[in-house]
Coordinates of N, CA, C and O in Angstrom, one line a residue:
M1 N -15.0 -217.1 -37.2 CA -14.4 -216.2 -37.8 C -13.2 -216.6 -37.9 O -13.0 -217.6 -37.6
V2 N -12.6 -216.0 -38.7 CA -11.1 -216.4 -39.4 C -10.0 -215.8 -38.5 O -10.2 -214.9 -37.8
E3 N -9.1 -217.1 -38.1 CA -8.4 -216.8 -37.5 C -6.9 -216.5 -38.4 O -6.8 -217.3 -39.1
L4 N -6.0 -215.3 -38.0 CA -5.2 -214.9 -38.5 C -3.6 -215.5 -38.1 O -3.9 -215.2 -37.0
S5 N -3.1 -216.3 -38.8 CA -2.1 -216.7 -38.4 C -0.7 -215.6 -38.7 O -0.9 -214.4 -39.6
P6 N -0.1 -215.7 -37.4 CA 1.0 -214.5 -38.2 C 1.5 -214.1 -39.2 O 1.5 -213.1 -40.3
P7 N 1.8 -215.4 -40.3 CA 2.1 -215.3 -41.6 C 1.0 -214.6 -43.1 O 1.2 -213.8 -43.7
L8 N 0.3 -215.5 -42.3 CA -1.4 -214.4 -43.2 C -1.5 -213.4 -42.9 O -2.1 -212.3 -44.0
L9 N -1.5 -212.7 -41.5 CA -1.6 -211.4 -41.0 C -0.5 -210.3 -42.1 O -1.0 -209.7 -42.5
A10 N 0.5 -211.1 -41.9 CA 1.7 -210.3 -42.7 C 1.6 -210.3 -43.7 O 1.5 -209.2 -44.7
G11 N 0.9 -210.9 -44.7 CA 0.6 -210.9 -46.2 C -0.8 -210.3 -46.3 O -0.6 -209.2 -47.2
V12 N -1.7 -209.9 -45.5 CA -2.3 -208.9 -45.7 C -2.1 -207.5 -45.3 O -2.5 -206.8 -45.9
V13 N -1.1 -207.5 -44.6 CA -0.7 -206.2 -44.2 C -0.1 -205.9 -45.1 O 0.1 -204.5 -45.4
V14 N 0.7 -206.7 -45.8 CA 1.7 -206.0 -46.9 C 0.3 -205.6 -48.1 O 0.8 -204.7 -48.7
A15 N -0.6 -206.7 -48.6 CA -1.3 -206.1 -49.3 C -2.0 -205.3 -49.6 O -2.3 -204.0 -49.7
L16 N -2.5 -204.6 -47.8 CA -3.4 -203.6 -47.8 C -1.9 -202.2 -47.6 O -2.5 -201.3 -47.7
V17 N -1.0 -202.1 -47.3 CA -0.3 -201.1 -47.3 C 0.4 -200.9 -48.6 O 0.5 -199.8 -48.9
S18 N 0.1 -201.8 -49.4 CA 0.8 -201.7 -50.8 C -0.5 -201.2 -51.7 O -0.5 -200.2 -52.4
L19 N -1.4 -201.1 -51.3 CA -2.8 -200.7 -51.7 C -3.0 -199.2 -51.4 O -3.1 -198.7 -52.1
S20 N -2.7 -198.6 -49.9 CA -2.2 -197.2 -49.5 C -1.5 -196.9 -50.4 O -1.5 -195.9 -51.1
A21 N -0.3 -197.2 -50.6 CA 0.9 -196.8 -51.3 C 0.2 -196.6 -52.8 O 0.6 -195.5 -53.3
F22 N -0.7 -197.4 -53.6 CA -0.7 -197.3 -54.9 C -1.9 -196.4 -55.2 O -1.9 -195.3 -55.7
F23 N -2.6 -196.1 -53.7 CA -3.7 -194.5 -53.7 C -2.8 -193.1 -53.8 O -3.2 -192.4 -54.1
S24 N -2.1 -193.7 -52.6 CA -0.9 -192.5 -52.5 C -0.4 -191.8 -53.3 O -0.4 -190.3 -53.8
S25 N 0.6 -193.1 -54.0 CA 1.3 -192.7 -55.0 C 0.4 -191.8 -56.2 O 1.4 -191.0 -57.1
S26 N -0.6 -192.7 -56.6 CA -1.9 -192.2 -57.7 C -2.2 -190.7 -57.4 O -2.0 -189.8 -58.7
E27 N -2.2 -190.5 -56.2 CA -3.1 -189.5 -56.1 C -1.7 -188.1 -56.4 O -2.3 -187.3 -57.1
T28 N -0.6 -187.9 -55.9 CA 0.5 -187.2 -56.3 C 0.8 -187.2 -57.8 O 1.0 -186.0 -58.0
A29 N 0.7 -188.3 -58.0 CA 1.2 -188.2 -59.2 C 0.1 -187.6 -60.3 O 0.6 -186.7 -61.3
I30 N -1.0 -188.3 -60.3 CA -2.3 -187.7 -60.9 C -2.6 -186.0 -61.1 O -2.1 -185.5 -62.0
F31 N -2.1 -185.6 -59.8 CA -2.6 -184.1 -59.4 C -1.4 -183.2 -59.4 O -1.6 -182.2 -59.5
S32 N -0.5 -184.0 -60.1 CA 0.9 -182.7 -60.3 C 1.6 -182.7 -61.5 O 2.1 -182.0 -62.1
L33 N 0.6 -183.4 -62.5 CA 0.7 -183.4 -63.9 C 0.0 -182.2 -64.2 O -0.7 -181.3 -63.8
R34 N 0.4 -181.4 -65.4 CA 0.1 -180.0 -66.2 C -1.0 -180.7 -67.0 O -1.1 -181.5 -67.7
V35 N -2.4 -180.1 -67.2 CA -3.7 -180.6 -67.5 C -3.5 -180.6 -69.3 O -3.3 -181.4 -69.6
E36 N -2.3 -179.4 -69.7 CA -1.8 -179.3 -70.9 C -1.1 -180.6 -71.3 O -1.0 -181.0 -72.3
W37 N -0.2 -181.1 -70.4 CA 0.4 -182.3 -70.2 C -0.2 -183.9 -70.8 O -0.2 -184.5 -72.1
I38 N -1.2 -183.7 -70.5 CA -2.2 -184.3 -70.0 C -3.6 -184.4 -71.8 O -3.0 -185.7 -72.4
T39 N -3.7 -183.1 -72.1 CA -4.0 -183.0 -73.2 C -3.3 -183.5 -74.3 O -4.0 -184.1 -75.5
E40 N -2.4 -183.0 -74.4 CA -1.4 -182.9 -75.4 C -1.0 -184.8 -75.7 O -1.1 -185.1 -76.8
R41 N -0.5 -185.7 -74.4 CA -0.7 -187.4 -74.8 C -1.8 -187.4 -75.3 O -2.1 -188.1 -76.1
A42 N -2.8 -187.2 -74.8 CA -4.4 -187.6 -75.0 C -4.7 -187.7 -76.6 O -5.3 -188.1 -77.3
A43 N -4.3 -186.4 -77.0 CA -4.1 -185.7 -78.3 C -3.8 -186.8 -79.4 O -3.6 -187.5 -80.7
T44 N -3.0 -187.8 -78.6 CA -2.1 -188.8 -79.9 C -2.6 -189.9 -79.7 O -2.2 -190.8 -80.8
G45 N -3.7 -189.9 -79.0 CA -4.4 -191.2 -79.2 C -4.1 -192.5 -78.1 O -4.9 -193.4 -78.1
E46 N -2.9 -192.1 -77.4 CA -2.9 -193.1 -76.3 C -3.6 -193.5 -75.8 O -4.1 -192.3 -75.0
R47 N -4.3 -194.5 -75.2 CA -5.4 -194.9 -74.3 C -5.3 -194.5 -73.1 O -6.0 -194.1 -72.4
R48 N -4.3 -194.7 -72.5 CA -3.6 -194.4 -71.0 C -4.1 -193.2 -70.8 O -4.3 -192.7 -69.8
A49 N -3.3 -192.5 -72.0 CA -3.5 -190.7 -72.0 C -5.0 -190.2 -71.8 O -5.5 -189.3 -71.2
V50 N -6.1 -190.4 -72.8 CA -7.3 -190.7 -72.9 C -7.8 -191.1 -71.7 O -8.9 -190.1 -71.3
L51 N -7.7 -192.2 -71.2 CA -8.3 -192.4 -69.5 C -7.8 -191.5 -68.7 O -8.8 -191.1 -68.2
L52 N -6.6 -191.1 -68.6 CA -6.2 -190.0 -67.5 C -6.4 -188.7 -67.8 O -7.4 -188.0 -66.8
E53 N -7.1 -188.2 -69.2 CA -7.8 -187.1 -69.6 C -9.3 -187.2 -69.0 O -9.7 -186.0 -68.1
R54 N -9.8 -188.2 -69.1 CA -11.4 -188.3 -68.6 C -11.6 -188.1 -67.1 O -12.0 -187.7 -66.7
L55 N -10.6 -189.0 -66.5 CA -10.4 -188.8 -65.2 C -10.2 -187.5 -64.6 O -11.0 -187.2 -63.5
R56 N -9.2 -186.9 -65.3 CA -9.1 -185.8 -64.5 C -10.3 -184.4 -65.0 O -10.3 -183.3 -64.6
E57 N -11.0 -184.6 -66.0 CA -12.2 -183.9 -66.3 C -13.0 -183.6 -65.1 O -13.7 -182.5 -65.0
D58 N -13.0 -184.4 -63.9 CA -13.6 -184.2 -62.8 C -13.1 -184.3 -62.0 O -13.0 -185.6 -61.2
P59 N -11.9 -183.4 -61.3 CA -11.1 -183.7 -60.3 C -12.2 -184.0 -58.8 O -10.9 -184.8 -58.0
H60 N -12.6 -183.3 -58.6 CA -13.1 -183.4 -57.5 C -13.9 -184.8 -57.2 O -13.1 -185.5 -55.8
R61 N -14.2 -185.9 -58.0 CA -15.0 -187.1 -58.2 C -13.4 -187.6 -58.3 O -13.4 -188.7 -57.4
L62 N -12.2 -187.5 -59.0 CA -11.1 -188.7 -59.1 C -10.6 -188.2 -57.5 O -10.2 -189.4 -57.2
L63 N -10.5 -187.4 -57.3 CA -10.2 -187.2 -55.7 C -10.7 -187.9 -54.6 O -10.5 -188.8 -53.7
V64 N -12.3 -188.2 -54.8 CA -12.9 -188.3 -53.7 C -12.5 -190.1 -53.7 O -12.7 -191.0 -53.2
T65 N -12.6 -190.4 -55.1 CA -12.3 -192.2 -55.8 C -11.0 -192.4 -54.6 O -10.6 -193.1 -54.2
L66 N -10.0 -191.6 -54.5 CA -8.4 -192.0 -54.4 C -8.7 -191.9 -52.8 O -8.4 -192.9 -52.0
L67 N -9.6 -191.1 -52.4 CA -9.6 -190.9 -51.1 C -10.2 -192.1 -50.3 O -10.0 -192.4 -49.2
V68 N -11.7 -192.4 -50.9 CA -12.3 -193.5 -50.8 C -11.7 -194.7 -50.1 O -11.8 -195.4 -49.3
G69 N -10.9 -195.2 -51.4 CA -10.2 -196.2 -51.5 C -8.7 -196.0 -50.6 O -9.0 -197.3 -49.9
N70 N -8.5 -194.8 -50.3 CA -7.3 -195.1 -49.3 C -7.5 -195.5 -48.2 O -7.0 -196.3 -46.8
N71 N -8.8 -194.9 -48.0 CA -9.5 -194.9 -46.1 C -10.1 -196.1 -46.2 O -9.6 -196.5 -44.7
L72 N -10.5 -196.8 -47.2 CA -11.2 -197.9 -46.5 C -10.2 -198.8 -46.6 O -9.9 -200.1 -45.7
V73 N -9.0 -198.9 -47.4 CA -7.5 -199.9 -47.2 C -7.1 -199.7 -45.7 O -6.8 -200.7 -45.4
N74 N -7.0 -198.1 -45.6 CA -6.3 -197.4 -44.0 C -7.0 -198.2 -43.1 O -6.3 -198.8 -42.0
V75 N -8.1 -198.4 -42.7 CA -9.3 -198.5 -41.6 C -9.0 -199.9 -41.5 O -9.0 -200.5 -40.6
A76 N -9.2 -200.7 -43.0 CA -9.4 -202.1 -43.0 C -7.7 -202.9 -42.1 O -7.8 -203.4 -41.4
L77 N -6.6 -202.2 -42.6 CA -5.5 -202.3 -42.1 C -5.4 -202.0 -40.6 O -5.2 -203.4 -39.9
S78 N -6.0 -201.3 -40.5 CA -5.9 -200.8 -38.7 C -7.2 -201.9 -37.9 O -6.3 -202.4 -36.8
S79 N -8.2 -202.2 -39.0 CA -9.0 -202.9 -37.7 C -8.4 -204.3 -38.0 O -8.3 -205.0 -36.8
V80 N -7.9 -204.9 -39.2 CA -7.6 -206.6 -39.1 C -6.1 -206.2 -38.5 O -5.9 -207.4 -37.3
V81 N -4.7 -205.6 -37.9 CA -4.0 -205.7 -36.9 C -4.6 -205.5 -35.3 O -4.0 -206.1 -34.9
T82 N -5.5 -204.3 -35.0 CA -6.2 -204.6 -33.7 C -6.7 -205.7 -33.3 O -6.4 -206.6 -32.7
L83 N -7.5 -206.7 -34.6 CA -8.1 -207.7 -34.4 C -6.9 -208.9 -34.1 O -7.5 -209.5 -33.1
F84 N -5.9 -208.8 -35.0 CA -5.1 -209.8 -34.5 C -4.4 -209.8 -33.1 O -4.0 -210.8 -32.5
L85 N -4.0 -208.6 -32.9 CA -3.3 -208.1 -31.3 C -4.0 -208.4 -30.2 O -3.7 -208.6 -29.2
T86 N -5.5 -208.6 -30.3 CA -6.4 -208.6 -29.2 C -6.7 -209.9 -29.0 O -6.7 -210.1 -27.2
D87 N -5.6 -210.9 -29.8 CA -6.1 -212.3 -29.0 C -4.5 -212.5 -28.6 O -4.4 -213.3 -28.0
V88 N -3.8 -211.7 -28.4 CA -1.8 -212.0 -28.1 C -1.7 -210.8 -26.9 O -0.5 -210.6 -26.2
L89 N -2.6 -209.7 -27.1 CA -2.2 -208.5 -25.7 C -3.5 -208.5 -25.2 O -4.4 -208.8 -25.7
P90 N -3.6 -207.7 -24.1 CA -4.6 -207.1 -23.3 C -5.1 -206.0 -24.6 O -4.6 -205.4 -24.9
P91 N -6.9 -205.9 -24.3 CA -7.4 -204.9 -25.2 C -6.6 -203.5 -25.3 O -6.6 -203.3 -26.6
G92 N -6.4 -203.2 -24.2 CA -5.8 -201.3 -24.2 C -4.5 -201.6 -25.1 O -4.0 -200.7 -25.5
A93 N -3.9 -202.2 -24.1 CA -2.4 -202.6 -25.0 C -2.3 -202.8 -26.9 O -1.9 -202.3 -27.9
A94 N -3.4 -203.6 -26.8 CA -3.6 -204.2 -28.3 C -4.1 -202.8 -29.6 O -3.4 -202.6 -30.3
V95 N -4.9 -202.2 -28.5 CA -5.3 -201.2 -29.5 C -4.0 -199.9 -29.4 O -3.7 -199.6 -30.6
T96 N -3.5 -199.3 -28.8 CA -2.8 -199.1 -29.0 C -1.2 -199.4 -29.4 O -1.1 -198.1 -30.4
A97 N -0.9 -200.5 -29.3 CA 0.0 -201.1 -30.0 C -0.7 -201.3 -31.6 O 0.3 -200.8 -32.7
A98 N -1.6 -201.5 -32.2 CA -2.4 -201.4 -33.4 C -2.1 -200.0 -33.8 O -1.8 -199.3 -34.9
T99 N -2.7 -198.6 -32.9 CA -2.5 -197.2 -33.6 C -1.5 -197.2 -34.0 O -1.2 -196.6 -35.0
L100 N -0.3 -196.8 -32.6 CA 0.9 -196.7 -33.3 C 2.0 -197.5 -34.2 O 2.4 -196.8 -35.5
G101 N 1.7 -198.7 -34.3 CA 2.2 -199.6 -35.7 C 1.6 -198.9 -36.7 O 2.5 -199.1 -37.6
V102 N 0.4 -199.2 -37.0 CA -0.2 -199.2 -38.3 C -0.1 -197.6 -38.3 O 0.2 -197.4 -40.0
T103 N -0.2 -196.8 -37.9 CA 0.0 -195.4 -38.3 C 1.3 -195.0 -38.6 O 1.6 -194.5 -39.4
S104 N 2.8 -195.5 -38.0 CA 4.0 -195.7 -38.5 C 4.1 -196.0 -39.6 O 4.8 -195.5 -40.9
L105 N 3.5 -197.2 -40.0 CA 3.8 -198.3 -41.4 C 2.9 -198.0 -42.3 O 3.6 -197.2 -43.6
V106 N 1.2 -197.4 -41.9 CA 1.1 -196.1 -43.4 C 1.2 -194.4 -43.5 O 1.6 -194.5 -44.8
L107 N 1.9 -193.9 -42.3 CA 2.8 -192.9 -43.3 C 4.1 -193.1 -43.5 O 4.1 -192.3 -44.3
V108 N 4.9 -193.8 -43.1 CA 6.2 -194.0 -44.5 C 5.8 -194.6 -45.5 O 6.0 -194.1 -46.4
F109 N 5.2 -196.1 -45.4 CA 5.1 -196.8 -46.3 C 3.5 -197.2 -47.5 O 3.5 -197.4 -48.5
G110 N 2.2 -196.4 -46.7 CA 1.5 -196.1 -47.3 C 1.5 -194.3 -47.7 O 0.3 -194.1 -48.9
E111 N 2.4 -193.6 -47.5 CA 1.9 -192.5 -47.5 C 3.2 -191.6 -48.3 O 3.2 -191.1 -49.4
I112 N 4.2 -191.1 -47.1 CA 5.4 -190.4 -47.4 C 6.3 -190.9 -48.8 O 6.4 -189.9 -49.5
V113 N 6.6 -192.0 -48.5 CA 7.3 -192.6 -49.3 C 6.5 -193.0 -51.1 O 7.6 -192.2 -51.9
P114 N 5.3 -193.3 -50.8 CA 4.6 -193.7 -52.3 C 4.4 -192.1 -52.7 O 4.0 -192.1 -54.2
K115 N 4.2 -190.9 -51.8 CA 3.8 -189.7 -52.7 C 5.1 -189.4 -52.9 O 4.9 -188.8 -54.1
S116 N 6.2 -189.8 -52.9 CA 7.5 -189.2 -53.1 C 8.0 -189.7 -54.8 O 8.2 -189.1 -55.4
Y117 N 7.4 -191.0 -54.5 CA 7.7 -192.0 -56.0 C 6.8 -191.4 -56.9 O 6.7 -191.2 -57.9
G118 N 5.7 -191.2 -56.5 CA 4.7 -190.0 -57.3 C 4.9 -188.8 -58.1 O 4.8 -188.8 -59.2
L119 N 5.6 -188.4 -57.2 CA 6.1 -187.1 -57.7 C 7.0 -187.4 -58.3 O 7.2 -186.2 -59.8
G120 N 7.9 -188.3 -58.3 CA 9.0 -188.3 -59.0 C 9.0 -188.6 -60.3 O 10.0 -188.6 -61.1
K121 N 7.8 -189.6 -60.5 CA 7.9 -190.5 -61.2 C 6.7 -190.3 -61.7 O 5.4 -191.1 -62.8
A122 N 6.0 -188.9 -62.1 CA 4.8 -188.6 -62.6 C 3.9 -189.0 -63.4 O 2.7 -189.5 -63.4
E123 N 4.4 -188.2 -64.5 CA 4.6 -188.9 -66.0 C 3.8 -190.3 -66.3 O 2.7 -190.9 -66.8
E124 N 4.8 -191.4 -65.9 CA 5.0 -192.4 -66.4 C 3.8 -193.1 -65.3 O 3.2 -194.1 -66.0
W125 N 3.6 -192.8 -63.9 CA 3.0 -193.6 -63.0 C 1.4 -192.9 -63.5 O 0.7 -193.9 -63.0
A126 N 1.2 -191.5 -63.7 CA -0.4 -191.2 -63.6 C -0.7 -192.1 -64.7 O -2.1 -192.9 -64.9
L127 N 0.1 -192.4 -66.0 CA -0.6 -193.1 -67.3 C -0.7 -194.8 -66.8 O -1.5 -195.6 -67.3
A128 N 0.6 -195.2 -66.4 CA 0.5 -196.7 -65.6 C -0.8 -196.7 -64.5 O -1.7 -198.2 -64.3
V129 N -1.2 -196.0 -63.6 CA -2.4 -196.2 -63.3 C -3.8 -195.8 -63.4 O -5.0 -195.9 -62.7
A130 N -3.9 -195.0 -64.5 CA -5.1 -194.3 -64.9 C -6.1 -196.0 -65.0 O -7.4 -195.4 -64.6
R131 N -5.7 -196.8 -65.7 CA -7.0 -197.8 -65.9 C -7.4 -198.6 -64.9 O -8.3 -198.6 -64.0
P132 N -6.2 -198.9 -63.4 CA -6.8 -199.2 -62.5 C -7.9 -198.2 -61.6 O -8.6 -198.9 -61.2
I133 N -7.2 -197.3 -62.0 CA -8.0 -195.7 -60.9 C -9.9 -195.8 -61.5 O -10.2 -196.1 -61.2
A134 N -9.7 -195.9 -62.6 CA -11.0 -196.2 -63.4 C -11.8 -197.3 -63.4 O -12.9 -197.4 -62.7
V135 N -10.8 -198.7 -62.9 CA -11.5 -199.5 -62.5 C -12.2 -199.6 -60.9 O -13.3 -199.7 -60.8
V136 N -11.3 -199.2 -60.2 CA -11.9 -198.7 -58.7 C -12.9 -197.7 -58.8 O -14.1 -197.9 -57.9
E137 N -13.0 -196.3 -59.3 CA -14.2 -195.9 -59.8 C -15.7 -196.4 -60.0 O -16.5 -196.4 -59.4
R138 N -15.2 -197.3 -61.1 CA -16.7 -198.0 -61.3 C -16.9 -198.7 -60.1 O -18.2 -198.7 -59.8
V139 N -16.0 -199.9 -59.0 CA -16.4 -200.4 -58.6 C -17.2 -199.7 -57.0 O -17.8 -200.9 -56.4
L140 N -16.2 -198.8 -56.7 CA -16.6 -198.4 -55.5 C -17.8 -197.0 -56.2 O -17.9 -196.5 -55.0
Y141 N -18.1 -197.0 -57.3 CA -19.0 -195.8 -57.6 C -20.1 -195.6 -56.6 O -20.4 -194.7 -56.3
P142 N -20.7 -196.4 -56.0 CA -21.9 -195.8 -55.0 C -21.2 -194.9 -53.9 O -22.2 -194.1 -53.7
L143 N -20.3 -195.4 -53.4 CA -19.8 -194.6 -52.2 C -18.8 -193.4 -52.5 O -18.9 -192.4 -52.2
V144 N -18.1 -193.5 -54.2 CA -17.9 -192.5 -54.3 C -18.8 -191.3 -54.6 O -18.9 -189.9 -54.3
A145 N -20.3 -191.7 -55.7 CA -20.9 -191.5 -55.6 C -21.9 -190.5 -54.5 O -22.3 -188.8 -54.2
L146 N -21.9 -190.9 -53.4 CA -22.2 -190.7 -52.0 C -21.4 -189.7 -51.9 O -21.4 -188.3 -51.3
F147 N -20.2 -190.3 -51.6 CA -19.4 -189.1 -50.5 C -18.9 -187.6 -51.5 O -18.5 -186.6 -51.2
D148 N -19.0 -188.0 -52.8 CA -18.8 -186.5 -54.1 C -19.7 -185.6 -53.7 O -19.8 -184.6 -53.4
A149 N -21.3 -186.3 -53.3 CA -22.5 -185.5 -53.2 C -22.2 -185.0 -52.0 O -22.6 -183.5 -51.6
I150 N -21.9 -185.3 -51.1 CA -21.8 -185.2 -49.7 C -20.9 -183.6 -49.4 O -21.1 -183.1 -49.1
T151 N -19.8 -184.1 -49.9 CA -18.6 -183.1 -49.9 C -18.8 -181.7 -50.5 O -18.5 -180.6 -50.3
R152 N -19.3 -181.9 -52.2 CA -20.1 -180.5 -52.5 C -20.7 -179.7 -51.9 O -21.0 -178.7 -52.0
G153 N -21.9 -180.5 -51.5 CA -22.7 -179.7 -50.5 C -22.3 -179.3 -49.5 O -22.8 -178.3 -49.3
A154 N -21.5 -180.3 -48.5 CA -21.1 -179.6 -47.3 C -20.0 -178.3 -47.7 O -20.4 -177.5 -46.9
S155 N -19.6 -178.3 -48.8 CA -18.5 -177.2 -49.1 C -19.4 -176.2 -49.2 O -19.4 -174.8 -48.8
R156 N -20.7 -176.3 -50.3 CA -21.6 -175.1 -50.6 C -22.3 -174.4 -49.3 O -22.5 -173.6 -49.3
R157 N -22.7 -175.8 -48.3 CA -23.4 -175.1 -47.3 C -22.6 -173.7 -46.1 O -22.8 -173.1 -45.8
L158 N -21.3 -174.5 -46.2 CA -19.8 -173.9 -45.5 C -19.7 -172.7 -46.5 O -19.0 -172.1 -45.7
G159 N -20.2 -172.4 -47.2 CA -19.9 -170.7 -47.9 C -18.3 -171.4 -48.8 O -17.4 -170.5 -49.2
G160 N -17.6 -172.8 -48.9 CA -16.5 -173.1 -49.6 C -16.8 -173.5 -51.0 O -17.9 -173.3 -51.1
D161 N -15.8 -173.5 -51.3 CA -15.4 -173.9 -52.8 C -15.8 -175.5 -53.2 O -14.6 -175.9 -53.0
T162 N -16.3 -175.6 -54.3 CA -17.1 -176.7 -54.2 C -16.1 -177.6 -55.4 O -15.7 -178.6 -55.7
D163 N -15.4 -176.8 -56.1 CA -14.1 -177.2 -57.1 C -12.7 -177.1 -56.4 O -11.6 -176.1 -57.1
I164 N -12.6 -177.4 -55.0 CA -11.4 -177.1 -54.5 C -9.9 -177.1 -55.4 O -8.8 -176.6 -54.7
E165 N -10.3 -178.4 -56.0 CA -8.8 -179.3 -56.6 C -8.3 -178.0 -57.9 O -7.6 -178.1 -58.0
E166 N -9.3 -177.1 -58.4 CA -9.1 -176.5 -59.6 C -7.6 -175.3 -59.6 O -6.7 -176.0 -60.4
P167 N -7.5 -175.1 -58.2 CA -6.2 -174.2 -58.2 C -4.5 -174.7 -58.0 O -4.1 -174.5 -59.0
Y168 N -5.0 -176.4 -58.2 CA -4.0 -177.2 -58.2 C -3.7 -177.8 -59.3 O -2.4 -178.7 -59.6
L169 N -4.3 -177.7 -60.6 CA -4.3 -178.1 -61.4 C -4.0 -177.4 -62.8 O -3.4 -178.0 -63.7
D170 N -3.9 -175.9 -62.5 CA -3.5 -175.4 -63.8 C -2.1 -174.0 -63.3 O -2.0 -173.7 -61.9
D171 N -1.1 -174.6 -63.9 CA 0.0 -174.1 -63.6 C -0.2 -172.4 -64.6 O -0.2 -172.3 -65.6

């Protein structure tokens, strides 16, 4: 097993919180844009806008991609911090400290601040993240396809709307 020194742990924490911020800000930026704006930009032939338009064609899959990525990162963050803390604290205290610490970090730096940024810089940020999100969608394709199918099926069986994102896409 790899021992995490405090400097290495700090680097891993910063990297994972940064990825969490990326997914959260991307979700807010992309879903806050009017479809018409994306369509108009894509019509100019700008590659990032064309890619963004393709991503938004299936909002459910896009949301699943962003949530799978964000959850993988956040669970990894919690696991790494808990693993480190179990070496320096009793197990119960380590779990409590990791839960409180990671929750605070993720809420502030992985969710709230990034979502505010994504909302405030929606147009430029959505264009900037289109390509990385498309790459994430390809890399995580097996998980995205699985959770896409599961959530659509569960929504259908429970009598819910399988396209729950639609009301948020049209102004």
